[in-house]
PDB file of C-alpha atoms in Angstrom:
ATOM      1  CA  UNK J   1      16.858  -9.693  60.746  1.00 46.00           C
ATOM      2  CA  UNK J   2      13.638 -11.602  59.975  1.00 47.00           C
ATOM      3  CA  UNK J   3      13.839 -10.480  56.367  1.00 43.00           C
ATOM      4  CA  UNK J   4      17.464 -11.567  56.073  1.00 41.00           C
ATOM      5  CA  UNK J   5      16.694 -15.004  57.577  1.00 41.00           C
ATOM      6  CA  UNK J   6      13.635 -15.373  55.338  1.00 44.00           C
ATOM      7  CA  UNK J   7      15.552 -14.811  52.110  1.00 45.00           C
ATOM      8  CA  UNK J   8      19.019 -16.084  52.923  1.00 45.00           C
ATOM      9  CA  UNK J   9      18.268 -19.768  52.328  1.00 44.00           C
ATOM     10  CA  UNK J  10      16.376 -19.228  49.067  1.00 42.00           C
ATOM     11  CA  UNK J  11      18.659 -16.695  47.353  1.00 46.00           C
ATOM     12  CA  UNK J  12      15.846 -14.184  46.941  1.00 46.00           C
ATOM     13  CA  UNK J  13      16.307 -10.493  46.494  1.00 46.00           C
ATOM     14  CA  UNK J  14      19.374  -9.205  44.648  1.00 48.00           C
ATOM     15  CA  UNK J  15      21.875 -11.743  45.979  1.00 49.00           C
ATOM     16  CA  UNK J  16      23.720 -14.052  43.607  1.00 49.00           C
ATOM     17  CA  UNK J  17      24.297 -17.575  45.057  1.00 48.00           C
ATOM     18  CA  UNK J  18      27.771 -17.609  43.489  1.00 48.00           C
ATOM     19  CA  UNK J  19      28.716 -14.257  44.889  1.00 50.00           C
ATOM     20  CA  UNK J  20      28.485 -10.804  43.428  1.00 50.00           C
ATOM     21  CA  UNK J  21      25.507  -8.742  42.451  1.00 49.00           C
ATOM     22  CA  UNK J  22      22.712 -10.263  40.393  1.00 47.00           C
ATOM     23  CA  UNK J  23      22.380  -8.757  36.950  1.00 47.00           C
ATOM     24  CA  UNK J  24      18.978  -7.187  36.240  1.00 50.00           C
ATOM     25  CA  UNK J  25      19.644  -6.837  32.507  1.00 47.00           C
ATOM     26  CA  UNK J  26      18.685  -9.804  30.353  1.00 51.00           C
ATOM     27  CA  UNK J  27      20.276 -10.539  27.017  1.00 55.00           C
ATOM     28  CA  UNK J  28      18.361  -8.787  24.237  1.00 59.00           C
ATOM     29  CA  UNK J  29      16.148 -11.015  22.117  1.00 64.00           C
ATOM     30  CA  UNK J  30      16.669 -11.179  18.327  1.00 65.00           C
ATOM     31  CA  UNK J  31      13.463  -9.147  17.908  1.00 59.00           C
ATOM     32  CA  UNK J  32      14.831  -6.398  20.156  1.00 64.00           C
ATOM     33  CA  UNK J  33      18.130  -6.420  18.265  1.00 65.00           C
ATOM     34  CA  UNK J  34      16.303  -5.998  14.946  1.00 63.00           C
ATOM     35  CA  UNK J  35      14.163  -3.263  16.451  1.00 63.00           C
ATOM     36  CA  UNK J  36      17.237  -1.398  17.677  1.00 67.00           C
ATOM     37  CA  UNK J  37      18.973  -1.515  14.285  1.00 65.00           C
ATOM     38  CA  UNK J  38      15.875  -0.552  12.296  1.00 65.00           C
ATOM     39  CA  UNK J  39      15.210   2.297  14.749  1.00 68.00           C
ATOM     40  CA  UNK J  40      18.609   3.740  13.886  1.00 69.00           C
ATOM     41  CA  UNK J  41      17.818   3.474  10.171  1.00 67.00           C
ATOM     42  CA  UNK J  42      14.392   5.071  10.729  1.00 65.00           C
ATOM     43  CA  UNK J  43      16.008   7.973  12.579  1.00 67.00           C
ATOM     44  CA  UNK J  44      18.418   8.452   9.673  1.00 69.00           C
ATOM     45  CA  UNK J  45      15.563   8.322   7.158  1.00 65.00           C
ATOM     46  CA  UNK J  46      13.571  10.860   9.217  1.00 65.00           C
ATOM     47  CA  UNK J  47      16.550  13.215   9.162  1.00 71.00           C
ATOM     48  CA  UNK J  48      17.132  12.828   5.414  1.00 66.00           C
ATOM     49  CA  UNK J  49      13.427  13.143   4.502  1.00 63.00           C
ATOM     50  CA  UNK J  50      12.736  16.101   6.809  1.00 68.00           C
ATOM     51  CA  UNK J  51      12.542  18.691   3.957  1.00 72.00           C
ATOM     52  CA  UNK J  52       9.849  16.735   2.026  1.00 72.00           C
ATOM     53  CA  UNK J  53       7.944  15.363   5.030  1.00 74.00           C
ATOM     54  CA  UNK J  54       5.229  18.092   4.962  1.00 77.00           C
ATOM     55  CA  UNK J  55       4.552  17.252   1.298  1.00 79.00           C
ATOM     56  CA  UNK J  56       4.583  13.459   1.705  1.00 81.00           C
ATOM     57  CA  UNK J  57       0.774  13.033   2.089  1.00 84.00           C
ATOM     58  CA  UNK J  58       0.111  15.118  -1.035  1.00 86.00           C
ATOM     59  CA  UNK J  59       2.737  13.188  -3.013  1.00 88.00           C
ATOM     60  CA  UNK J  60       1.269   9.883  -1.809  1.00 88.00           C
ATOM     61  CA  UNK J  61      -2.296  10.845  -2.756  1.00 90.00           C
ATOM     62  CA  UNK J  62      -1.198  12.012  -6.214  1.00 92.00           C
ATOM     63  CA  UNK J  63       0.746   8.806  -6.904  1.00 90.00           C
ATOM     64  CA  UNK J  64      -2.201   6.662  -5.799  1.00 88.00           C
ATOM     65  CA  UNK J  65      -4.559   8.209  -8.369  1.00 92.00           C
ATOM     66  CA  UNK J  66      -2.016   8.714 -11.176  1.00 91.00           C
ATOM     67  CA  UNK J  67      -2.898   5.298 -12.652  1.00 90.00           C
ATOM     68  CA  UNK J  68      -6.535   6.398 -12.956  1.00 93.00           C
ATOM     69  CA  UNK J  69      -5.542   9.674 -14.635  1.00 93.00           C
ATOM     70  CA  UNK J  70      -3.291   7.790 -17.073  1.00 92.00           C
ATOM     71  CA  UNK J  71      -6.094   5.326 -17.766  1.00 91.00           C
ATOM     72  CA  UNK J  72      -8.537   8.143 -18.521  1.00 94.00           C
ATOM     73  CA  UNK J  73      -6.008   9.725 -20.901  1.00 93.00           C
ATOM     74  CA  UNK J  74      -5.374   6.362 -22.594  1.00 92.00           C
ATOM     75  CA  UNK J  75      -9.116   5.798 -23.170  1.00 92.00           C
ATOM     76  CA  UNK J  76      -9.466   9.266 -24.728  1.00 93.00           C
ATOM     77  CA  UNK J  77      -6.422   8.888 -27.005  1.00 91.00           C
ATOM     78  CA  UNK J  78      -7.385   5.335 -28.018  1.00 89.00           C
ATOM     79  CA  UNK J  79     -11.127   5.893 -28.139  1.00 91.00           C
ATOM     80  CA  UNK J  80     -11.835   3.969 -31.353  1.00 92.00           C
ATOM     81  CA  UNK J  81      -9.655   1.020 -30.327  1.00 89.00           C
ATOM     82  CA  UNK J  82     -11.493   0.823 -27.017  1.00 90.00           C
ATOM     83  CA  UNK J  83     -14.881   0.832 -28.740  1.00 91.00           C
ATOM     84  CA  UNK J  84     -13.827  -1.893 -31.180  1.00 91.00           C
ATOM     85  CA  UNK J  85     -12.481  -4.116 -28.390  1.00 89.00           C
ATOM     86  CA  UNK J  86     -15.564  -3.768 -26.184  1.00 90.00           C
ATOM     87  CA  UNK J  87     -17.949  -4.275 -29.074  1.00 89.00           C
ATOM     88  CA  UNK J  88     -16.156  -6.989 -31.072  1.00 89.00           C
ATOM     89  CA  UNK J  89     -14.404  -8.986 -28.367  1.00 88.00           C
ATOM     90  CA  UNK J  90     -16.532  -8.340 -25.296  1.00 87.00           C
ATOM     91  CA  UNK J  91     -19.796  -8.257 -27.319  1.00 87.00           C
ATOM     92  CA  UNK J  92     -21.113  -5.165 -25.560  1.00 88.00           C
ATOM     93  CA  UNK J  93     -23.729  -3.279 -27.645  1.00 90.00           C
ATOM     94  CA  UNK J  94     -22.426  -0.184 -29.428  1.00 85.00           C
ATOM     95  CA  UNK J  95     -24.399   2.377 -27.459  1.00 86.00           C
ATOM     96  CA  UNK J  96     -23.446   0.874 -24.111  1.00 91.00           C
ATOM     97  CA  UNK J  97     -19.740   0.933 -25.013  1.00 92.00           C
ATOM     98  CA  UNK J  98     -19.883   4.724 -25.402  1.00 92.00           C
ATOM     99  CA  UNK J  99     -21.714   5.136 -22.085  1.00 93.00           C
ATOM    100  CA  UNK J 100     -19.293   2.745 -20.350  1.00 93.00           C
ATOM    101  CA  UNK J 101     -16.199   4.661 -21.507  1.00 94.00           C
ATOM    102  CA  UNK J 102     -17.647   8.136 -20.855  1.00 94.00           C
ATOM    103  CA  UNK J 103     -18.709   7.247 -17.311  1.00 94.00           C
ATOM    104  CA  UNK J 104     -15.315   5.687 -16.604  1.00 94.00           C
ATOM    105  CA  UNK J 105     -13.378   8.714 -17.883  1.00 95.00           C
ATOM    106  CA  UNK J 106     -15.518  11.266 -16.025  1.00 95.00           C
ATOM    107  CA  UNK J 107     -15.457   9.242 -12.788  1.00 95.00           C
ATOM    108  CA  UNK J 108     -11.678   8.723 -12.868  1.00 95.00           C
ATOM    109  CA  UNK J 109     -10.899  12.382 -13.578  1.00 95.00           C
ATOM    110  CA  UNK J 110     -13.392  13.795 -11.070  1.00 96.00           C
ATOM    111  CA  UNK J 111     -12.647  11.359  -8.222  1.00 94.00           C
ATOM    112  CA  UNK J 112      -8.871  11.552  -8.734  1.00 94.00           C
ATOM    113  CA  UNK J 113      -9.062  15.359  -8.520  1.00 94.00           C
ATOM    114  CA  UNK J 114     -11.066  15.118  -5.271  1.00 93.00           C
ATOM    115  CA  UNK J 115      -8.480  12.739  -3.797  1.00 92.00           C
ATOM    116  CA  UNK J 116      -5.603  15.082  -4.691  1.00 91.00           C
ATOM    117  CA  UNK J 117      -7.290  18.148  -3.177  1.00 89.00           C
ATOM    118  CA  UNK J 118      -8.546  16.040  -0.231  1.00 87.00           C
ATOM    119  CA  UNK J 119     -12.222  16.875  -0.659  1.00 88.00           C
ATOM    120  CA  UNK J 120     -15.126  14.408  -0.254  1.00 88.00           C
ATOM    121  CA  UNK J 121     -12.638  11.566   0.045  1.00 86.00           C
ATOM    122  CA  UNK J 122     -15.341   9.034   0.992  1.00 88.00           C
ATOM    123  CA  UNK J 123     -17.212   9.564  -2.282  1.00 91.00           C
ATOM    124  CA  UNK J 124     -14.019   9.840  -4.332  1.00 93.00           C
ATOM    125  CA  UNK J 125     -12.605   6.551  -3.038  1.00 92.00           C
ATOM    126  CA  UNK J 126     -15.967   4.805  -3.534  1.00 92.00           C
ATOM    127  CA  UNK J 127     -16.075   6.063  -7.133  1.00 94.00           C
ATOM    128  CA  UNK J 128     -12.548   4.832  -7.923  1.00 93.00           C
ATOM    129  CA  UNK J 129     -13.203   1.432  -6.337  1.00 93.00           C
ATOM    130  CA  UNK J 130     -16.312   1.259  -8.512  1.00 93.00           C
ATOM    131  CA  UNK J 131     -14.149   1.957 -11.579  1.00 93.00           C
ATOM    132  CA  UNK J 132     -11.795  -0.908 -10.627  1.00 91.00           C
ATOM    133  CA  UNK J 133     -14.738  -3.314 -10.354  1.00 92.00           C
ATOM    134  CA  UNK J 134     -16.577  -2.206 -13.503  1.00 91.00           C
ATOM    135  CA  UNK J 135     -13.394  -2.299 -15.610  1.00 90.00           C
ATOM    136  CA  UNK J 136     -12.580  -5.796 -14.350  1.00 89.00           C
ATOM    137  CA  UNK J 137     -16.041  -6.905 -15.479  1.00 89.00           C
ATOM    138  CA  UNK J 138     -16.151  -4.838 -18.676  1.00 88.00           C
ATOM    139  CA  UNK J 139     -12.742  -5.894 -19.974  1.00 87.00           C
ATOM    140  CA  UNK J 140     -13.092  -9.493 -18.815  1.00 84.00           C
ATOM    141  CA  UNK J 141     -10.167  -9.397 -16.391  1.00 82.00           C
ATOM    142  CA  UNK J 142     -12.012 -10.493 -13.273  1.00 79.00           C
ATOM    143  CA  UNK J 143     -10.366 -13.960 -13.331  1.00 80.00           C
ATOM    144  CA  UNK J 144      -6.881 -12.738 -14.259  1.00 80.00           C
ATOM    145  CA  UNK J 145      -4.865 -13.472 -11.090  1.00 78.00           C
ATOM    146  CA  UNK J 146      -2.148 -10.879 -11.740  1.00 78.00           C
ATOM    147  CA  UNK J 147      -4.736  -8.181 -12.486  1.00 80.00           C
ATOM    148  CA  UNK J 148      -6.700  -9.199  -9.396  1.00 82.00           C
ATOM    149  CA  UNK J 149      -3.691  -8.987  -7.057  1.00 82.00           C
ATOM    150  CA  UNK J 150      -2.525  -5.667  -8.497  1.00 81.00           C
ATOM    151  CA  UNK J 151      -5.931  -4.097  -8.111  1.00 83.00           C
ATOM    152  CA  UNK J 152      -6.244  -5.372  -4.552  1.00 84.00           C
ATOM    153  CA  UNK J 153      -3.101  -3.342  -3.846  1.00 84.00           C
ATOM    154  CA  UNK J 154      -4.578  -0.306  -5.617  1.00 86.00           C
ATOM    155  CA  UNK J 155      -7.700  -0.650  -3.456  1.00 86.00           C
ATOM    156  CA  UNK J 156      -5.380  -0.878  -0.429  1.00 85.00           C
ATOM    157  CA  UNK J 157      -3.845   2.440  -1.456  1.00 84.00           C
ATOM    158  CA  UNK J 158      -7.308   3.977  -1.785  1.00 88.00           C
ATOM    159  CA  UNK J 159      -8.185   2.730   1.700  1.00 85.00           C
ATOM    160  CA  UNK J 160      -5.026   4.428   2.990  1.00 82.00           C
ATOM    161  CA  UNK J 161      -6.304   7.644   1.362  1.00 84.00           C
ATOM    162  CA  UNK J 162      -9.577   7.213   3.207  1.00 81.00           C
ATOM    163  CA  UNK J 163      -7.953   6.631   6.601  1.00 78.00           C
ATOM    164  CA  UNK J 164      -5.564   9.539   5.998  1.00 74.00           C
ATOM    165  CA  UNK J 165      -8.462  11.892   5.303  1.00 74.00           C
ATOM    166  CA  UNK J 166     -10.427  11.113   8.436  1.00 67.00           C
ATOM    167  CA  UNK J 167     -10.105  13.315  11.485  1.00 49.00           C
ATOM    168  CA  UNK J 168     -11.534  12.643  14.929  1.00 40.00           C
ATOM    169  CA  UNK J 169     -15.227  13.315  14.728  1.00 44.00           C
ATOM    170  CA  UNK J 170     -17.827  11.564  16.814  1.00 41.00           C
ATOM    171  CA  UNK J 171     -21.007  10.325  15.187  1.00 43.00           C
ATOM    172  CA  UNK J 172     -23.757   9.309  17.548  1.00 43.00           C
ATOM    173  CA  UNK J 173     -26.716   7.157  16.650  1.00 41.00           C
ATOM    174  CA  UNK J 174     -29.715   6.578  18.914  1.00 43.00           C
ATOM    175  CA  UNK J 175     -29.520   3.258  20.698  1.00 47.00           C
ATOM    176  CA  UNK J 176     -26.101   2.363  19.223  1.00 44.00           C
ATOM    177  CA  UNK J 177     -22.578   2.629  20.685  1.00 45.00           C
ATOM    178  CA  UNK J 178     -20.628   5.660  19.566  1.00 47.00           C
ATOM    179  CA  UNK J 179     -18.062   5.108  16.827  1.00 50.00           C
ATOM    180  CA  UNK J 180     -15.754   7.974  15.953  1.00 54.00           C
ATOM    181  CA  UNK J 181     -13.621   8.314  12.842  1.00 55.00           C
ATOM    182  CA  UNK J 182     -10.448   7.668  14.798  1.00 57.00           C
ATOM    183  CA  UNK J 183     -11.746   4.155  15.532  1.00 60.00           C
ATOM    184  CA  UNK J 184     -12.675   3.595  11.898  1.00 67.00           C
ATOM    185  CA  UNK J 185      -9.275   4.876  10.847  1.00 66.00           C
ATOM    186  CA  UNK J 186      -7.557   2.126  12.865  1.00 70.00           C
ATOM    187  CA  UNK J 187      -9.502  -0.628  11.104  1.00 71.00           C
ATOM    188  CA  UNK J 188      -8.996   0.902   7.668  1.00 72.00           C
ATOM    189  CA  UNK J 189      -5.248   1.324   8.272  1.00 72.00           C
ATOM    190  CA  UNK J 190      -5.042  -2.391   9.045  1.00 74.00           C
ATOM    191  CA  UNK J 191      -7.048  -3.300   5.907  1.00 76.00           C
ATOM    192  CA  UNK J 192      -4.944  -0.940   3.787  1.00 77.00           C
ATOM    193  CA  UNK J 193      -1.683  -2.446   5.071  1.00 76.00           C
ATOM    194  CA  UNK J 194      -2.837  -5.970   4.255  1.00 79.00           C
ATOM    195  CA  UNK J 195      -4.095  -5.131   0.752  1.00 80.00           C
ATOM    196  CA  UNK J 196      -1.019  -3.116  -0.218  1.00 76.00           C
ATOM    197  CA  UNK J 197       1.258  -6.163  -0.152  1.00 75.00           C
ATOM    198  CA  UNK J 198      -0.720  -8.175  -2.736  1.00 78.00           C
ATOM    199  CA  UNK J 199       1.132  -6.471  -5.589  1.00 71.00           C
ATOM    200  CA  UNK J 200       4.381  -7.956  -4.349  1.00 70.00           C
ATOM    201  CA  UNK J 201       2.786 -11.387  -4.034  1.00 72.00           C
ATOM    202  CA  UNK J 202       1.784 -11.098  -7.695  1.00 70.00           C
ATOM    203  CA  UNK J 203       5.354 -10.128  -8.559  1.00 65.00           C
ATOM    204  CA  UNK J 204       6.761 -13.175  -6.741  1.00 63.00           C
ATOM    205  CA  UNK J 205       4.555 -15.679  -8.563  1.00 61.00           C
ATOM    206  CA  UNK J 206       4.846 -14.219 -12.074  1.00 63.00           C
ATOM    207  CA  UNK J 207       7.745 -14.020 -14.494  1.00 59.00           C
ATOM    208  CA  UNK J 208      10.916 -16.040 -14.907  1.00 65.00           C
ATOM    209  CA  UNK J 209      13.061 -16.913 -11.918  1.00 67.00           C
ATOM    210  CA  UNK J 210      16.650 -15.733 -11.534  1.00 69.00           C
ATOM    211  CA  UNK J 211      19.100 -15.190  -8.678  1.00 78.00           C
ATOM    212  CA  UNK J 212      18.285 -11.508  -8.345  1.00 72.00           C
ATOM    213  CA  UNK J 213      14.536 -12.246  -8.482  1.00 71.00           C
ATOM    214  CA  UNK J 214      14.875 -14.802  -5.664  1.00 77.00           C
ATOM    215  CA  UNK J 215      16.881 -12.331  -3.544  1.00 78.00           C
ATOM    216  CA  UNK J 216      14.435  -9.466  -4.135  1.00 75.00           C
ATOM    217  CA  UNK J 217      11.469 -11.769  -3.483  1.00 77.00           C
ATOM    218  CA  UNK J 218      12.857 -12.948  -0.132  1.00 82.00           C
ATOM    219  CA  UNK J 219      13.700  -9.421   1.048  1.00 80.00           C
ATOM    220  CA  UNK J 220      10.381  -8.084  -0.229  1.00 78.00           C
ATOM    221  CA  UNK J 221       8.311 -10.839   1.380  1.00 80.00           C
ATOM    222  CA  UNK J 222      10.001 -10.217   4.730  1.00 81.00           C
ATOM    223  CA  UNK J 223       9.214  -6.506   4.372  1.00 80.00           C
ATOM    224  CA  UNK J 224       5.604  -7.366   3.396  1.00 80.00           C
ATOM    225  CA  UNK J 225       5.154  -9.486   6.515  1.00 80.00           C
ATOM    226  CA  UNK J 226       6.570  -6.635   8.621  1.00 77.00           C
ATOM    227  CA  UNK J 227       4.087  -4.233   7.005  1.00 78.00           C
ATOM    228  CA  UNK J 228       1.111  -6.541   7.640  1.00 77.00           C
ATOM    229  CA  UNK J 229       1.885  -7.166  11.328  1.00 77.00           C
ATOM    230  CA  UNK J 230       2.982  -3.564  11.831  1.00 72.00           C
ATOM    231  CA  UNK J 231       6.523  -4.366  13.002  1.00 74.00           C
ATOM    232  CA  UNK J 232       8.791  -1.466  12.041  1.00 74.00           C
ATOM    233  CA  UNK J 233       6.168  -0.681   9.415  1.00 73.00           C
ATOM    234  CA  UNK J 234       7.694   2.663   8.413  1.00 77.00           C
ATOM    235  CA  UNK J 235      11.084   1.078   7.758  1.00 79.00           C
ATOM    236  CA  UNK J 236       9.635  -1.910   5.874  1.00 81.00           C
ATOM    237  CA  UNK J 237       7.288   0.325   3.834  1.00 82.00           C
ATOM    238  CA  UNK J 238      10.266   2.520   2.898  1.00 84.00           C
ATOM    239  CA  UNK J 239      12.194  -0.596   1.858  1.00 83.00           C
ATOM    240  CA  UNK J 240       9.289  -1.691  -0.358  1.00 84.00           C
ATOM    241  CA  UNK J 241       9.116   1.807  -1.895  1.00 87.00           C
ATOM    242  CA  UNK J 242      12.801   1.553  -2.851  1.00 86.00           C
ATOM    243  CA  UNK J 243      12.479  -2.007  -4.230  1.00 83.00           C
ATOM    244  CA  UNK J 244       9.331  -1.275  -6.240  1.00 83.00           C
ATOM    245  CA  UNK J 245      10.708   2.028  -7.587  1.00 87.00           C
ATOM    246  CA  UNK J 246      13.929   0.409  -8.821  1.00 86.00           C
ATOM    247  CA  UNK J 247      11.975  -2.517 -10.294  1.00 82.00           C
ATOM    248  CA  UNK J 248       9.537  -0.127 -11.976  1.00 83.00           C
ATOM    249  CA  UNK J 249      12.270   1.898 -13.668  1.00 88.00           C
ATOM    250  CA  UNK J 250      14.286  -1.120 -14.810  1.00 84.00           C
ATOM    251  CA  UNK J 251      11.445  -3.400 -15.945  1.00 80.00           C
ATOM    252  CA  UNK J 252       8.497  -1.153 -16.881  1.00 82.00           C
ATOM    253  CA  UNK J 253      10.542   1.432 -18.802  1.00 85.00           C
ATOM    254  CA  UNK J 254       7.879   1.995 -21.460  1.00 86.00           C
ATOM    255  CA  UNK J 255       9.582   5.226 -22.603  1.00 87.00           C
ATOM    256  CA  UNK J 256      12.379   3.146 -24.163  1.00 86.00           C
ATOM    257  CA  UNK J 257       9.973   1.142 -26.342  1.00 85.00           C
ATOM    258  CA  UNK J 258       8.952   2.075 -29.865  1.00 83.00           C
ATOM    259  CA  UNK J 259       5.586   3.785 -30.247  1.00 80.00           C
ATOM    260  CA  UNK J 260       4.072   0.710 -31.925  1.00 78.00           C
ATOM    261  CA  UNK J 261       5.780  -1.885 -29.743  1.00 80.00           C
ATOM    262  CA  UNK J 262       3.181  -4.524 -28.718  1.00 77.00           C
ATOM    263  CA  UNK J 263       4.203  -4.358 -25.043  1.00 81.00           C
ATOM    264  CA  UNK J 264       4.371  -0.572 -24.697  1.00 83.00           C
ATOM    265  CA  UNK J 265       0.816  -0.155 -23.361  1.00 82.00           C
ATOM    266  CA  UNK J 266       1.245  -3.080 -20.955  1.00 82.00           C
ATOM    267  CA  UNK J 267       4.519  -1.659 -19.619  1.00 84.00           C
ATOM    268  CA  UNK J 268       2.934   1.789 -19.204  1.00 86.00           C
ATOM    269  CA  UNK J 269      -0.080   0.304 -17.398  1.00 83.00           C
ATOM    270  CA  UNK J 270       2.168  -1.673 -15.026  1.00 82.00           C
ATOM    271  CA  UNK J 271       4.385   1.375 -14.422  1.00 87.00           C
ATOM    272  CA  UNK J 272       1.542   3.605 -13.270  1.00 87.00           C
ATOM    273  CA  UNK J 273      -0.114   0.857 -11.228  1.00 82.00           C
ATOM    274  CA  UNK J 274       3.102   0.336  -9.274  1.00 84.00           C
ATOM    275  CA  UNK J 275       3.289   4.120  -8.758  1.00 87.00           C
ATOM    276  CA  UNK J 276      -0.148   3.891  -7.130  1.00 86.00           C
ATOM    277  CA  UNK J 277       1.025   1.230  -4.682  1.00 83.00           C
ATOM    278  CA  UNK J 278       4.148   3.303  -3.944  1.00 86.00           C
ATOM    279  CA  UNK J 279       1.809   6.199  -3.121  1.00 86.00           C
ATOM    280  CA  UNK J 280      -0.090   4.022  -0.649  1.00 83.00           C
ATOM    281  CA  UNK J 281       3.173   2.962   0.987  1.00 85.00           C
ATOM    282  CA  UNK J 282       4.221   6.619   1.279  1.00 86.00           C
ATOM    283  CA  UNK J 283       0.992   7.349   3.162  1.00 82.00           C
ATOM    284  CA  UNK J 284       1.851   4.430   5.446  1.00 81.00           C
ATOM    285  CA  UNK J 285       5.337   5.875   5.998  1.00 80.00           C
ATOM    286  CA  UNK J 286       3.778   9.232   6.845  1.00 77.00           C
ATOM    287  CA  UNK J 287       0.930   8.125   9.121  1.00 72.00           C
ATOM    288  CA  UNK J 288       2.377   4.969  10.659  1.00 68.00           C
ATOM    289  CA  UNK J 289       0.788   1.514  10.910  1.00 66.00           C
ATOM    290  CA  UNK J 290      -2.032   2.499  13.253  1.00 63.00           C
ATOM    291  CA  UNK J 291      -3.321   1.008  16.500  1.00 65.00           C
ATOM    292  CA  UNK J 292      -3.457  -2.638  15.382  1.00 62.00           C
ATOM    293  CA  UNK J 293       0.271  -3.203  15.036  1.00 62.00           C
ATOM    294  CA  UNK J 294       3.267  -4.521  16.958  1.00 66.00           C
ATOM    295  CA  UNK J 295       4.837  -1.058  16.877  1.00 60.00           C
ATOM    296  CA  UNK J 296       1.850   0.466  18.640  1.00 60.00           C
ATOM    297  CA  UNK J 297       1.555  -2.367  21.184  1.00 58.00           C
ATOM    298  CA  UNK J 298       5.258  -1.943  22.007  1.00 57.00           C
ATOM    299  CA  UNK J 299       4.537   1.677  22.994  1.00 53.00           C
ATOM    300  CA  UNK J 300       1.825   0.462  25.378  1.00 47.00           C
ATOM    301  CA  UNK J 301       3.853  -2.272  27.052  1.00 45.00           C
TER     302      UNK J 301
END
């Protein structure tokens, strides 16, 4: 009776002051509604992609390095043109141009092969990042904004390769806290997610505007934000894969251009670079956004 008297005047407990039982279920927030709908789409995508899921990491790693393999092949097939450009326009001495190209070709082929077979990934990724930096300096593209943003995304894909290759292994150092590779993987997944979206930012701020470009830019930017914060990252990464793949086929269709068309090499370069970013997004789809994400925090709370 004391409990009834104590709560009767203040409408505590499960009593509704207007009669009837008090509802314990609150109206879902817009975020929860979006989460529910995207969860259904993710479940459908998981079902459809089930046959290729075991091969997704290998496909992603191959796509990430395919731009480096294409670049190595292009240097070999256009060897004299490359030498003339570096020597005449970049004013690099003749002997150094040969060394520069040979080192780049060997590094790209060797490191790309190691990434594909998943061996010595730390050294392979470091070598390919070194190629990105040296080519930016050697070809004078370091201040080209579009080139810079694209290669940030390529580096993001390489970081995803690195985090994908790490397994839990504790490394202890005297006098220092222990840091295992699972911890490092979380930080690198976050860095990879952030860098991957720079390609789309470059796409938004380059080229002529049209209705379809505005629509794709808005949808893509929303998906990019979702990837960065890790909210339904698998769904948003899949959406970006679809958008970039369609864009790549329609815009960078170098195979339709004449052999001596002035834009053929540019279209081919852009095509394979976008394939690399698609590969990084596929690794994100496969492994998830990692610990530092809204998706992961939602599991905790």
